[in-house]
mmCIF file of C-alpha atoms and ligand atoms in Angstrom:
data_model
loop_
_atom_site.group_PDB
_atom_site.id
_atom_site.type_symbol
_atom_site.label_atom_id
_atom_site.label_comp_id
_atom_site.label_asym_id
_atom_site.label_seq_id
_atom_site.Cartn_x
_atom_site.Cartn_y
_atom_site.Cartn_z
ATOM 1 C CA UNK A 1 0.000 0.000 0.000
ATOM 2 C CA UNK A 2 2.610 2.382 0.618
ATOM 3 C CA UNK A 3 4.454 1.592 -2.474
ATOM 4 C CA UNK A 4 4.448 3.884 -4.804
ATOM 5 C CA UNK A 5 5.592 1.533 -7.863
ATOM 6 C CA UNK A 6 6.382 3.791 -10.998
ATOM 7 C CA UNK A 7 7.240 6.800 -9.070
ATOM 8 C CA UNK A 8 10.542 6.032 -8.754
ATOM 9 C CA UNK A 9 13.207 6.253 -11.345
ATOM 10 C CA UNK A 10 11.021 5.073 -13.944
ATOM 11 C CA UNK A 11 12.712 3.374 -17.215
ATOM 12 C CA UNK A 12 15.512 6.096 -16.584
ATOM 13 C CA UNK A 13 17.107 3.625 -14.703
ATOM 14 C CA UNK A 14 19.909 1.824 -17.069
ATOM 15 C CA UNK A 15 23.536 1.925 -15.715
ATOM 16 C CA UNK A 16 23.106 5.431 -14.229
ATOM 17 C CA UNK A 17 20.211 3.952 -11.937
ATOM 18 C CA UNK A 18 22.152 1.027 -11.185
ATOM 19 C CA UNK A 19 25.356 2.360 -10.624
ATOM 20 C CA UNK A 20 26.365 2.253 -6.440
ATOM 21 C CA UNK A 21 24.338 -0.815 -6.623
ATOM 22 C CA UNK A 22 26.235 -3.242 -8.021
ATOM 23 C CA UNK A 23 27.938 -5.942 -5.345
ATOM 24 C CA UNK A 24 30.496 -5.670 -3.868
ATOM 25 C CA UNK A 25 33.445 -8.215 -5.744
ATOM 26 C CA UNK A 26 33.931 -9.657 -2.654
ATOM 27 C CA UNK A 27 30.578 -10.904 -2.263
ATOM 28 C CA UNK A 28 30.589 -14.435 -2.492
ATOM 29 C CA UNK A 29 27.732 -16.052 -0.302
ATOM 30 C CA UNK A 30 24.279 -14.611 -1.175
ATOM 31 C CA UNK A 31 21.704 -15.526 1.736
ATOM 32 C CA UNK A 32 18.598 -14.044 2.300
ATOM 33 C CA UNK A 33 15.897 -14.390 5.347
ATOM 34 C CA UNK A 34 12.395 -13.768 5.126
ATOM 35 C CA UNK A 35 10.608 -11.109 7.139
ATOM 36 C CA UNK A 36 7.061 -12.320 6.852
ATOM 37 C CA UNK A 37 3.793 -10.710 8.273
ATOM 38 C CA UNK A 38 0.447 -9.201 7.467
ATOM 39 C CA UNK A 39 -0.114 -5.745 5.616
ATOM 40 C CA UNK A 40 1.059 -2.993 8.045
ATOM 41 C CA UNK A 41 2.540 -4.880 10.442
ATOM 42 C CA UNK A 42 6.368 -3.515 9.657
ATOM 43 C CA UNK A 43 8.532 -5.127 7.458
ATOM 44 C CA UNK A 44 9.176 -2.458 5.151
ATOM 45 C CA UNK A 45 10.486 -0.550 8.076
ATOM 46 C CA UNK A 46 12.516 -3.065 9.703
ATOM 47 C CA UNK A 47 14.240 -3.994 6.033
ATOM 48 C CA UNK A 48 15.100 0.079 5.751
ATOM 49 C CA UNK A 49 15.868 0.338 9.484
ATOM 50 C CA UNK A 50 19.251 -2.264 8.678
ATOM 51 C CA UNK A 51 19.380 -2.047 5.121
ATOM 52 C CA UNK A 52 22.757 -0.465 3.088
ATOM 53 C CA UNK A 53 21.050 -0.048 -0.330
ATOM 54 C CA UNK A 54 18.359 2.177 -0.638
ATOM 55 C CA UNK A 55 15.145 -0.043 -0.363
ATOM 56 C CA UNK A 56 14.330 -2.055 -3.505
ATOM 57 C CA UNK A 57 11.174 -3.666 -4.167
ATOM 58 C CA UNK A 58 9.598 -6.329 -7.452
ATOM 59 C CA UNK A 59 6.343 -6.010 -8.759
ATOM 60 C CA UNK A 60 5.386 -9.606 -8.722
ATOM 61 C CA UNK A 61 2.177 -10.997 -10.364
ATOM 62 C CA UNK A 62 0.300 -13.392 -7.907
ATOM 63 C CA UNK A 63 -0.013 -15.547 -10.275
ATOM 64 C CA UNK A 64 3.651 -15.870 -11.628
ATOM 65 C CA UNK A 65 3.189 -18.912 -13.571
ATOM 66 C CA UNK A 66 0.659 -16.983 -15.729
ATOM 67 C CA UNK A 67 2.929 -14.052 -16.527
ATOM 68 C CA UNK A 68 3.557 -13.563 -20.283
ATOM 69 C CA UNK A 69 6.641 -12.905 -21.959
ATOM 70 C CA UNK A 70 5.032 -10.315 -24.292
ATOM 71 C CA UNK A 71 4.380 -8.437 -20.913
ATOM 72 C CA UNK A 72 8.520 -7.909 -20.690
ATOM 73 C CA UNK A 73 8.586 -4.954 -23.220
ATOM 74 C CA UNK A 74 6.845 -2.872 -21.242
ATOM 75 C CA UNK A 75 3.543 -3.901 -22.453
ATOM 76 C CA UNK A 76 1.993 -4.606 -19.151
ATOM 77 C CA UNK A 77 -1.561 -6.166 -18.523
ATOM 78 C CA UNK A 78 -2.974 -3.865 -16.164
ATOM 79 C CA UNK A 79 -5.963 -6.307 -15.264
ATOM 80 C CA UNK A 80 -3.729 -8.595 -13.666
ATOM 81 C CA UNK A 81 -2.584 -8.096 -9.639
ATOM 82 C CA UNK A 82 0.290 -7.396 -8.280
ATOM 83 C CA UNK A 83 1.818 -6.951 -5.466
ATOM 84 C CA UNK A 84 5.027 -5.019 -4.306
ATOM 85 C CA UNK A 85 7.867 -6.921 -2.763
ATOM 86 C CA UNK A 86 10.304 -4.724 -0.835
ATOM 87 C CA UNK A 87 14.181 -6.291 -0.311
ATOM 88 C CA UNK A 88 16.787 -4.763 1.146
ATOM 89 C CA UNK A 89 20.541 -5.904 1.063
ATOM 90 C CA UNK A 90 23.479 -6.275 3.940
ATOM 91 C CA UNK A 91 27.102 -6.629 3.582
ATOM 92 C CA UNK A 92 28.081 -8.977 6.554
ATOM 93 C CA UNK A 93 32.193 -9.151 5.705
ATOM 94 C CA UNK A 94 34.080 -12.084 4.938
ATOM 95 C CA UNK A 95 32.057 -12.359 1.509
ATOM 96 C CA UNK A 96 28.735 -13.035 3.199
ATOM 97 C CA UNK A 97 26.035 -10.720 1.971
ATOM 98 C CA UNK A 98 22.325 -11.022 3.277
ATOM 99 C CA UNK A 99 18.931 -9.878 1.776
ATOM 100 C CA UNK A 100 15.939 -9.129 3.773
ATOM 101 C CA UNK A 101 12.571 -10.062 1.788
ATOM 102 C CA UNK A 102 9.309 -8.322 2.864
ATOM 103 C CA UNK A 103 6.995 -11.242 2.558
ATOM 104 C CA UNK A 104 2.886 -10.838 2.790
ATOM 105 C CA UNK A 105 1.548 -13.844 4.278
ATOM 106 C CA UNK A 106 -1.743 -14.339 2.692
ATOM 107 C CA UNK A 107 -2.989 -17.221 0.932
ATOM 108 C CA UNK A 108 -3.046 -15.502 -1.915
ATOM 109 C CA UNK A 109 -0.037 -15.203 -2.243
ATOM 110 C CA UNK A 110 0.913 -18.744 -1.948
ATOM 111 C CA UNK A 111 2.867 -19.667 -5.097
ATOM 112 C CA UNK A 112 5.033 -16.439 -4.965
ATOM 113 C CA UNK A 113 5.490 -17.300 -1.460
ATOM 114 C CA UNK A 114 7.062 -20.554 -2.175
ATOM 115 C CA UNK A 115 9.076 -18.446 -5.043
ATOM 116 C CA UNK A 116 10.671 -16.392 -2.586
ATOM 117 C CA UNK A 117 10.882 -18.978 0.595
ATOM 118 C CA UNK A 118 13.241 -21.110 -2.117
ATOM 119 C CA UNK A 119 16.520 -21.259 -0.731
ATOM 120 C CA UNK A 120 16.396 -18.934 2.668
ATOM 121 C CA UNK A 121 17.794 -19.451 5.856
ATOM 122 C CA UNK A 122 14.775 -18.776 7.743
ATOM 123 C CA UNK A 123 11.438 -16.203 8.295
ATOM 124 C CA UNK A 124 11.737 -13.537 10.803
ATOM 125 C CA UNK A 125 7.506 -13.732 11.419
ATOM 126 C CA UNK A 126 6.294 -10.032 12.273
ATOM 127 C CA UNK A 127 3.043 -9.935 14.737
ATOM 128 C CA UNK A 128 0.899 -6.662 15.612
ATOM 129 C CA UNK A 129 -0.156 -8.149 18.854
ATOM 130 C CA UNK A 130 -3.319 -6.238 18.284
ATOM 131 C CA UNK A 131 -4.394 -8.469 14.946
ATOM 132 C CA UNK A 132 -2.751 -11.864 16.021
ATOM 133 C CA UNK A 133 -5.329 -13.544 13.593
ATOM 134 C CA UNK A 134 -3.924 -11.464 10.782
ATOM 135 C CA UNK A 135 -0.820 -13.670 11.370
ATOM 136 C CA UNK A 136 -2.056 -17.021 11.370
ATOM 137 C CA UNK A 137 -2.203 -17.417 7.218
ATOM 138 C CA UNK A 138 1.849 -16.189 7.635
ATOM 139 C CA UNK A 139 2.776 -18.798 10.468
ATOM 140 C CA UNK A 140 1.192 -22.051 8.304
ATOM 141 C CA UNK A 141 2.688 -20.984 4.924
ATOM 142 C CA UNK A 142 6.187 -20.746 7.166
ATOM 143 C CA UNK A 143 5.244 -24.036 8.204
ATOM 144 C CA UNK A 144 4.310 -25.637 5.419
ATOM 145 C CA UNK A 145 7.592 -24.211 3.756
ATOM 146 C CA UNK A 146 9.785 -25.924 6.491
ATOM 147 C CA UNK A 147 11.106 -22.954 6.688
ATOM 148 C CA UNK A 148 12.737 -22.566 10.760
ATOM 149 C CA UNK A 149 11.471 -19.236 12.388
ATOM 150 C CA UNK A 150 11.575 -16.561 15.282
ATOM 151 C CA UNK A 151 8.318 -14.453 15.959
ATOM 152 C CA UNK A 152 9.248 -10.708 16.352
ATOM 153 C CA UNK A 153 6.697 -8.446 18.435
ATOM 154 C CA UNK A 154 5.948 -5.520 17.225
ATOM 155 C CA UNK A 155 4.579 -3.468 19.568
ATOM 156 C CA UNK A 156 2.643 0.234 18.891
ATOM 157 C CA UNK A 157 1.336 2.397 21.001
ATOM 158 C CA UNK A 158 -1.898 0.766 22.324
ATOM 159 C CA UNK A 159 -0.944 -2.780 22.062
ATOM 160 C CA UNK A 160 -2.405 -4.813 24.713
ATOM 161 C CA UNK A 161 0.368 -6.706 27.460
ATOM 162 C CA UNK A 162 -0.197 -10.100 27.048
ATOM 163 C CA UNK A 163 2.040 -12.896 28.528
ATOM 164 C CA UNK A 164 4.318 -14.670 26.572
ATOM 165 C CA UNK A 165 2.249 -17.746 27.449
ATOM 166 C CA UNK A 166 -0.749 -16.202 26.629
ATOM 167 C CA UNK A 167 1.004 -14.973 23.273
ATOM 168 C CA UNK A 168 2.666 -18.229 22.449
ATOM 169 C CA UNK A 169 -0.884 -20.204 22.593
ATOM 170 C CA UNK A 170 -2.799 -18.078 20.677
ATOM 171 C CA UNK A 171 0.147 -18.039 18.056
ATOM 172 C CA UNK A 172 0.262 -22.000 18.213
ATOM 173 C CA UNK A 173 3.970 -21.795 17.816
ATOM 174 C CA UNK A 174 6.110 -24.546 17.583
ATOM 175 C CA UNK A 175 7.817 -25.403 21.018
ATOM 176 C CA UNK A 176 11.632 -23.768 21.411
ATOM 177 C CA UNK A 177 10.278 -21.294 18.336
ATOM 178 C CA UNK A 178 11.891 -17.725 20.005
ATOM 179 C CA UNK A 179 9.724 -14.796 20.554
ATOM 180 C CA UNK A 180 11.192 -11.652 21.072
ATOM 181 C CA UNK A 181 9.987 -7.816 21.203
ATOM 182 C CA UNK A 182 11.374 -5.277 18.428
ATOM 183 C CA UNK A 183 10.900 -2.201 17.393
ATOM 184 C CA UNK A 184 11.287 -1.996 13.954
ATOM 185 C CA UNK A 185 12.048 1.745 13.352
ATOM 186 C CA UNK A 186 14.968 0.780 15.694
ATOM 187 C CA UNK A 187 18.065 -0.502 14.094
ATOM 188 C CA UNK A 188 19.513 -2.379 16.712
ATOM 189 C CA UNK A 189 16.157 -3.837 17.848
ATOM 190 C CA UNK A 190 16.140 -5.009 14.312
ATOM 191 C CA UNK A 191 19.117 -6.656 14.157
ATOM 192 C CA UNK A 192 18.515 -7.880 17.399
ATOM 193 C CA UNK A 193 15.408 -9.842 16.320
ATOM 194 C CA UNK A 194 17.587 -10.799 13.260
ATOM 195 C CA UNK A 195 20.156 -12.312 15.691
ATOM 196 C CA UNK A 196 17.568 -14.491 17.791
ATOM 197 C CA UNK A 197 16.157 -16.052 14.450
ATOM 198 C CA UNK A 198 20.213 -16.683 13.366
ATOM 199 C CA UNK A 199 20.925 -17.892 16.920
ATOM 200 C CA UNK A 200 17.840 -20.387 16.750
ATOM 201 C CA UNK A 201 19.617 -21.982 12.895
ATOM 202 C CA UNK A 202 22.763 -22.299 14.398
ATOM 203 C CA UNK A 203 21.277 -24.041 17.518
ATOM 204 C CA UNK A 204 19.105 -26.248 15.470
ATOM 205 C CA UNK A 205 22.161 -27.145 13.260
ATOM 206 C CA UNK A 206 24.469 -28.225 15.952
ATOM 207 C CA UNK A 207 24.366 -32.124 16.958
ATOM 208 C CA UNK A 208 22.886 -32.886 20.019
ATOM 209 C CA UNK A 209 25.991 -32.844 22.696
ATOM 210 C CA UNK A 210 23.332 -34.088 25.795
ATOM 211 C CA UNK B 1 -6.296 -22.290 17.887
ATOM 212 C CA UNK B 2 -5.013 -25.191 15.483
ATOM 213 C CA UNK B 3 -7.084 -24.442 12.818
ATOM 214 C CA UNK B 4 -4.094 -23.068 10.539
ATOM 215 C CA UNK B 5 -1.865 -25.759 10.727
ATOM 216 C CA UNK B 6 -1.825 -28.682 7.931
ATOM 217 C CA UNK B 7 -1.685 -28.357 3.870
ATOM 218 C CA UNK B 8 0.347 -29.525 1.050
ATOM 219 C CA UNK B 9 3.866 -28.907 0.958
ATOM 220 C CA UNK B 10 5.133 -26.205 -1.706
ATOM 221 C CA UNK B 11 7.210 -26.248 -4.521
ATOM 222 C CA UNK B 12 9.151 -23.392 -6.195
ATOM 223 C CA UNK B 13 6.833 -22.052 -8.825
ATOM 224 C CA UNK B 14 9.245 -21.262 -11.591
ATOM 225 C CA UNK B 15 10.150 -25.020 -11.351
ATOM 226 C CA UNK B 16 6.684 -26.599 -11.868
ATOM 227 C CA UNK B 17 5.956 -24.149 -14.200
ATOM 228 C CA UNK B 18 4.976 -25.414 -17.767
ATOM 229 C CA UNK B 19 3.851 -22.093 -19.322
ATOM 230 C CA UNK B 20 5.731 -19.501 -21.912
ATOM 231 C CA UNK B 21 7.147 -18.059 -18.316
ATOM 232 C CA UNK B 22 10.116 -21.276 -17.513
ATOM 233 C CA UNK B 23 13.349 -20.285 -18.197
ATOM 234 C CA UNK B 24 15.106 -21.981 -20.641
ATOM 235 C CA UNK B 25 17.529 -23.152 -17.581
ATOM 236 C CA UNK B 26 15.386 -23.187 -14.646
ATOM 237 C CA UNK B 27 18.487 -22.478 -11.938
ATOM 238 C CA UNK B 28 18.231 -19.224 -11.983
ATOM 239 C CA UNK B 29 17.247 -18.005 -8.231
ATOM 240 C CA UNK B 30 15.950 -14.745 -7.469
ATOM 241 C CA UNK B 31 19.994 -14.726 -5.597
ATOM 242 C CA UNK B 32 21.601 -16.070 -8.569
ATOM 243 C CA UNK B 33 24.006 -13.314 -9.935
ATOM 244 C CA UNK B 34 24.144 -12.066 -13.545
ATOM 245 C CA UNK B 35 26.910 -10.533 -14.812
ATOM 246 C CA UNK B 36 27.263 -8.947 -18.500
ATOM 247 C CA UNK B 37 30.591 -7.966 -20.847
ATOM 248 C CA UNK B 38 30.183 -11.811 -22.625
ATOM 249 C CA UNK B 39 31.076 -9.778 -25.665
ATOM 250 C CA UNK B 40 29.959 -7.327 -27.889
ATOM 251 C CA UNK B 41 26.087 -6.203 -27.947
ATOM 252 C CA UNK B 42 24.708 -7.653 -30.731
ATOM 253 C CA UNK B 43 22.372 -5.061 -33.328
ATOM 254 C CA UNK B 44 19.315 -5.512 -32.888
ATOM 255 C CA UNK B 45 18.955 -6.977 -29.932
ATOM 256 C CA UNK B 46 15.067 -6.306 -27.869
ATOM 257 C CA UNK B 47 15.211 -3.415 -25.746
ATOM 258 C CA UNK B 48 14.424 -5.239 -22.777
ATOM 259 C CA UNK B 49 17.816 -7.764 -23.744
ATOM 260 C CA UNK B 50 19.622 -4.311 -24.063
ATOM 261 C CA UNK B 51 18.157 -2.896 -21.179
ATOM 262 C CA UNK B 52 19.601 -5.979 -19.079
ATOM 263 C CA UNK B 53 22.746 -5.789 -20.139
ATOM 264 C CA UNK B 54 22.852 -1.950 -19.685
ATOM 265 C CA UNK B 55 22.243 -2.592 -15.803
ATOM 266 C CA UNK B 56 24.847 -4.847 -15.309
ATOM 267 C CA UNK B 57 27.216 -2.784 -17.268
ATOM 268 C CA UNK B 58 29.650 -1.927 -14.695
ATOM 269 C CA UNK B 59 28.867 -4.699 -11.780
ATOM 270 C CA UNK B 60 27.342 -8.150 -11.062
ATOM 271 C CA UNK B 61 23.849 -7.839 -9.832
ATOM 272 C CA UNK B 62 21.365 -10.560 -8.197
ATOM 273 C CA UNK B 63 18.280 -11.723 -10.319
ATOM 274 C CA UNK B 64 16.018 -9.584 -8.057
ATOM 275 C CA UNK B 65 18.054 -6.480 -7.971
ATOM 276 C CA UNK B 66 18.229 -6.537 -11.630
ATOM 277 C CA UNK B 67 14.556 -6.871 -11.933
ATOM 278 C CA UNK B 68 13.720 -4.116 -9.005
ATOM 279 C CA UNK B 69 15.974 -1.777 -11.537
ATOM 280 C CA UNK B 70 14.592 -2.860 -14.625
ATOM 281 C CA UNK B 71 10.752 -2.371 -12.956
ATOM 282 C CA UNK B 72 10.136 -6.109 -14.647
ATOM 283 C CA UNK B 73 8.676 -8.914 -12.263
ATOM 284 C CA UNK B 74 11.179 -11.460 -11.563
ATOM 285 C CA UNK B 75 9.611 -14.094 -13.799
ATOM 286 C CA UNK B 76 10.082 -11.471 -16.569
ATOM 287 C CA UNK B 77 13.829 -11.218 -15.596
ATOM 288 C CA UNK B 78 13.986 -14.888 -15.681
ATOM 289 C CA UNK B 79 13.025 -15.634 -19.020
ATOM 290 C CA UNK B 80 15.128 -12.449 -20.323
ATOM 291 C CA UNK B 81 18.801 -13.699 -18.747
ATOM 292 C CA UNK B 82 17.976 -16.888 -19.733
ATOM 293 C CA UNK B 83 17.907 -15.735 -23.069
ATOM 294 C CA UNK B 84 21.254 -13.800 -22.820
ATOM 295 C CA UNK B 85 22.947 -16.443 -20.997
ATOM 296 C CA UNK B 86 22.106 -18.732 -24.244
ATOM 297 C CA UNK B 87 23.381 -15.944 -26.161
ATOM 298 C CA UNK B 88 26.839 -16.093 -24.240
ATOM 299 C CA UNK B 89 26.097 -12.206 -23.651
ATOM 300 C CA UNK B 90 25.504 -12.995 -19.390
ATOM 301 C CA UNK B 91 27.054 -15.292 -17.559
ATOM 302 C CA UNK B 92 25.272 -16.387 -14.528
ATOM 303 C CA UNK B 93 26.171 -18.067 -10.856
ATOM 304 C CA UNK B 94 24.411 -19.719 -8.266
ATOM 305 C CA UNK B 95 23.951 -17.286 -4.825
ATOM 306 C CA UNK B 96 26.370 -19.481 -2.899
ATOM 307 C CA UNK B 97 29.047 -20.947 -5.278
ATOM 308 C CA UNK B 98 28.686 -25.492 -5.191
ATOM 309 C CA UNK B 99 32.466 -25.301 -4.498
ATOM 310 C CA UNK B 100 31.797 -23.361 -0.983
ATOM 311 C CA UNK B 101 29.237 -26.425 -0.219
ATOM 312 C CA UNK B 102 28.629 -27.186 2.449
ATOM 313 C CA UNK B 103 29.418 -23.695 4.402
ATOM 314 C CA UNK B 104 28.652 -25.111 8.267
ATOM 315 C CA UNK B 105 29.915 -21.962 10.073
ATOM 316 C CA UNK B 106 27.710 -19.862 7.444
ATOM 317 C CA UNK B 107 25.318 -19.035 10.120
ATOM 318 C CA UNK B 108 27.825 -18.125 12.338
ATOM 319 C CA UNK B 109 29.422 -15.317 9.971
ATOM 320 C CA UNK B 110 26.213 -14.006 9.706
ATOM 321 C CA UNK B 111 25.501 -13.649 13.263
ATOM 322 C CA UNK B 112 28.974 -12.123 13.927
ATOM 323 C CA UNK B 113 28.382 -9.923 10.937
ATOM 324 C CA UNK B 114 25.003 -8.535 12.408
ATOM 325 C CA UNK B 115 26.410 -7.646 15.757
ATOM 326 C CA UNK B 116 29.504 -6.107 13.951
ATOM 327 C CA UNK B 117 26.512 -3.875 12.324
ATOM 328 C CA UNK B 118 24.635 -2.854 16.016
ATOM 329 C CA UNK B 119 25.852 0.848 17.184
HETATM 330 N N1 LIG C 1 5.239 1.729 17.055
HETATM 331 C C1 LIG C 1 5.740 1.019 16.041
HETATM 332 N N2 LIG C 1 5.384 1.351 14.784
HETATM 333 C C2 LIG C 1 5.883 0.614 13.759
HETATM 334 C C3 LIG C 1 6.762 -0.465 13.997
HETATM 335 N N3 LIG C 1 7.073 -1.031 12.787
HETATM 336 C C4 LIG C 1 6.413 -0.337 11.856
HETATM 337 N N4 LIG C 1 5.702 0.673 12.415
HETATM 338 C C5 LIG C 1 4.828 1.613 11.702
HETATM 339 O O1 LIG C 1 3.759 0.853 11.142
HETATM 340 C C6 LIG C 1 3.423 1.322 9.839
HETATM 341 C C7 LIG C 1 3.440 0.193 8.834
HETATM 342 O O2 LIG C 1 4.754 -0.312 8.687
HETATM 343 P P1 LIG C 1 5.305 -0.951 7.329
HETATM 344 O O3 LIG C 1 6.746 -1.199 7.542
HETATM 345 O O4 LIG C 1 4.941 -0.108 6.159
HETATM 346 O O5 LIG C 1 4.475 -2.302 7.263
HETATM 347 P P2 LIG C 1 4.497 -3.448 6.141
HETATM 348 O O6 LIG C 1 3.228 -3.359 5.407
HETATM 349 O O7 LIG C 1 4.604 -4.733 6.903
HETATM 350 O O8 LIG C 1 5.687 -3.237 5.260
HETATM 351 C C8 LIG C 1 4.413 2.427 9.531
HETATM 352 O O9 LIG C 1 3.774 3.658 9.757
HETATM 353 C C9 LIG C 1 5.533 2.227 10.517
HETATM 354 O O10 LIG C 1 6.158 3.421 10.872
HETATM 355 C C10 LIG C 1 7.135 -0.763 15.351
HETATM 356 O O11 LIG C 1 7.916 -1.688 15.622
HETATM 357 N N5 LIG C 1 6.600 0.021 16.326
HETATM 358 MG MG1 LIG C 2 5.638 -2.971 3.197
#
């Protein structure tokens, strides 16, 4: 909704557009996380909060396996829906570069969902405490992926305190799933969140010592 | 509250896609990374072909950063590098290289990377 598609540097682009963009030629790893969640609920801001390029975004069909070629010149079917996907990119050192996808959760959505889920580490899952239902579609498509996840809180202004019990049943989440509080505006709560979903992989990943 | 739980697993859609859309090599990822200067441009090549290859003149760029540029959906951007790439005009590479396979302290560098970035 608050994409403004064409607004920005429209077919101007070319190497001009592109240029600052490029990687890095030490990039050698490309791995990318998912930061899932209803309409509204604050990806784009957390992706722009940690971000290093400005904040890209893909206007995907929902129904990519019905997109033309003939639509690539430019001649675009305006009937058919689509829906913005914001990214933003990360330069972690040591050749390791990260992308943040801004993924809507709905049904709708499911076969571009499974587009972008191929390949990623895992979904950062974005709740509005004051809509948890608007999060339920997002948590069984994560599921259904396989993909491992952490559940970021998001809280505004006039969100209600519930417990983390209360929180975790209503969710239905997956026992030793983390659930943390972030900000999203916040940089460092960003990351933050970002580092309990990594910290979660690498503890699933290591063999069982006990 | 178990009512959302349960369905069919998923599969990529560009790989169980039949229509004009596949690829003519379905490995390219929306991570895979293009990179141009195979050769000299061709005349007469599409605009959108050209318009490719402009973007990645000077740098390597992922699938989905060339399409965000390009304003194409990443299907679109598909089919076009595809073409290129069977034109010997774009070379392409998967987003982590087969030889780096497996990378088991990959998660770690990213966590140490993030906390490098917290101020
Ligand atoms: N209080 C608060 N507001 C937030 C937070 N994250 C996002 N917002 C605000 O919520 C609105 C929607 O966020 P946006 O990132 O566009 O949501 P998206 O649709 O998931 O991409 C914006 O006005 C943000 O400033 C947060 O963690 N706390
Ligand atoms: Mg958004």
């Amino acid at each position: 909704m608050a994409s403004a598609p064409s607004s920005s540097s429209p077919g101007s682009t070319g190497a001009a557009g592109a240029r600052g963009i490029h990687l890095p030629d030490t990039a050698r790893e490309l791995v990318k996380i998912l930061v899932a969640g209803p309409f509204g609920v604050g990806k784009t801001t957390l992706i722009d909060s940690v971000s290093e390029i400005r904040p890209l975004h893909t206007e995907e069909h929902l129904s990519e396996a019905s997109a033309r070629v003939d639509d690539l010149a430019g001649v675009r079917d305006k009937t058919t829906t689509t829906v913005a996907i914001d990214f933003g990119r990360i330069s972690l050192g040591g050749g390791v570069v990260l992308y943040l996808f801004g993924t809507p959760g709905q049904e709708r959505f499911r076969s571009l969902w499974a587009d972008i889920a191929y390949g990623a580490l895992g979904a950062l899952v974005l709740v509005d405490t004051r809509r948890i239902d608007d999060s339920f579609d997002v948590l069984g498509l994560v599921e259904e992926t396989g993909l491992p996840y952490a559940v970021a809180l998001n809280t505004f202004p006039d969100s209600r305190p519930y417990t983390e019990e209360q929180l975790r049943r209503s969710l239905d989440l997956e026992a030793g799933t983390p659930m943390v509080t972030c900000d999203a505006r916040d940089t460092n709560s960003s990351i933050d969140a970002l580092l309990a979903l990594v910290q979660h992989l690498i503890a699933r990943n290591r063999p069982e010592t006990r | 509250m178990t009512g959302r739980r349960g369905g069919r697993p998923l599969v990529p859609a560009y790989l169980s896609t039949g229509g004009v859309a596949r690829p003519s090599r379905n490995s390219l990822e929306r991570l895979s990374v293009l990179t141009g200067g195979g050769g000299p441009e061709p005349a007469g090549l599409p605009a959108a072909q050209h318009a490719l290859l402009d973007v990645l003149d000077g740098g390597s760029l992922t699938v989905v950063e060339t399409a965000a540029l390009l304003e194409l959906p990443v299907s679109a951007v598909r089919v076009l590098a595809a073409e290129l790439i069977d034109q010997g005009l774009v070379s392409a590479r998967p987003p982590i290289p087969v030889a780096a396979l497996p990378a088991p302290d990959l998660l770690k560098r990213v966590a140490d990377g993030l906390r490098a970035l917290k101020q």
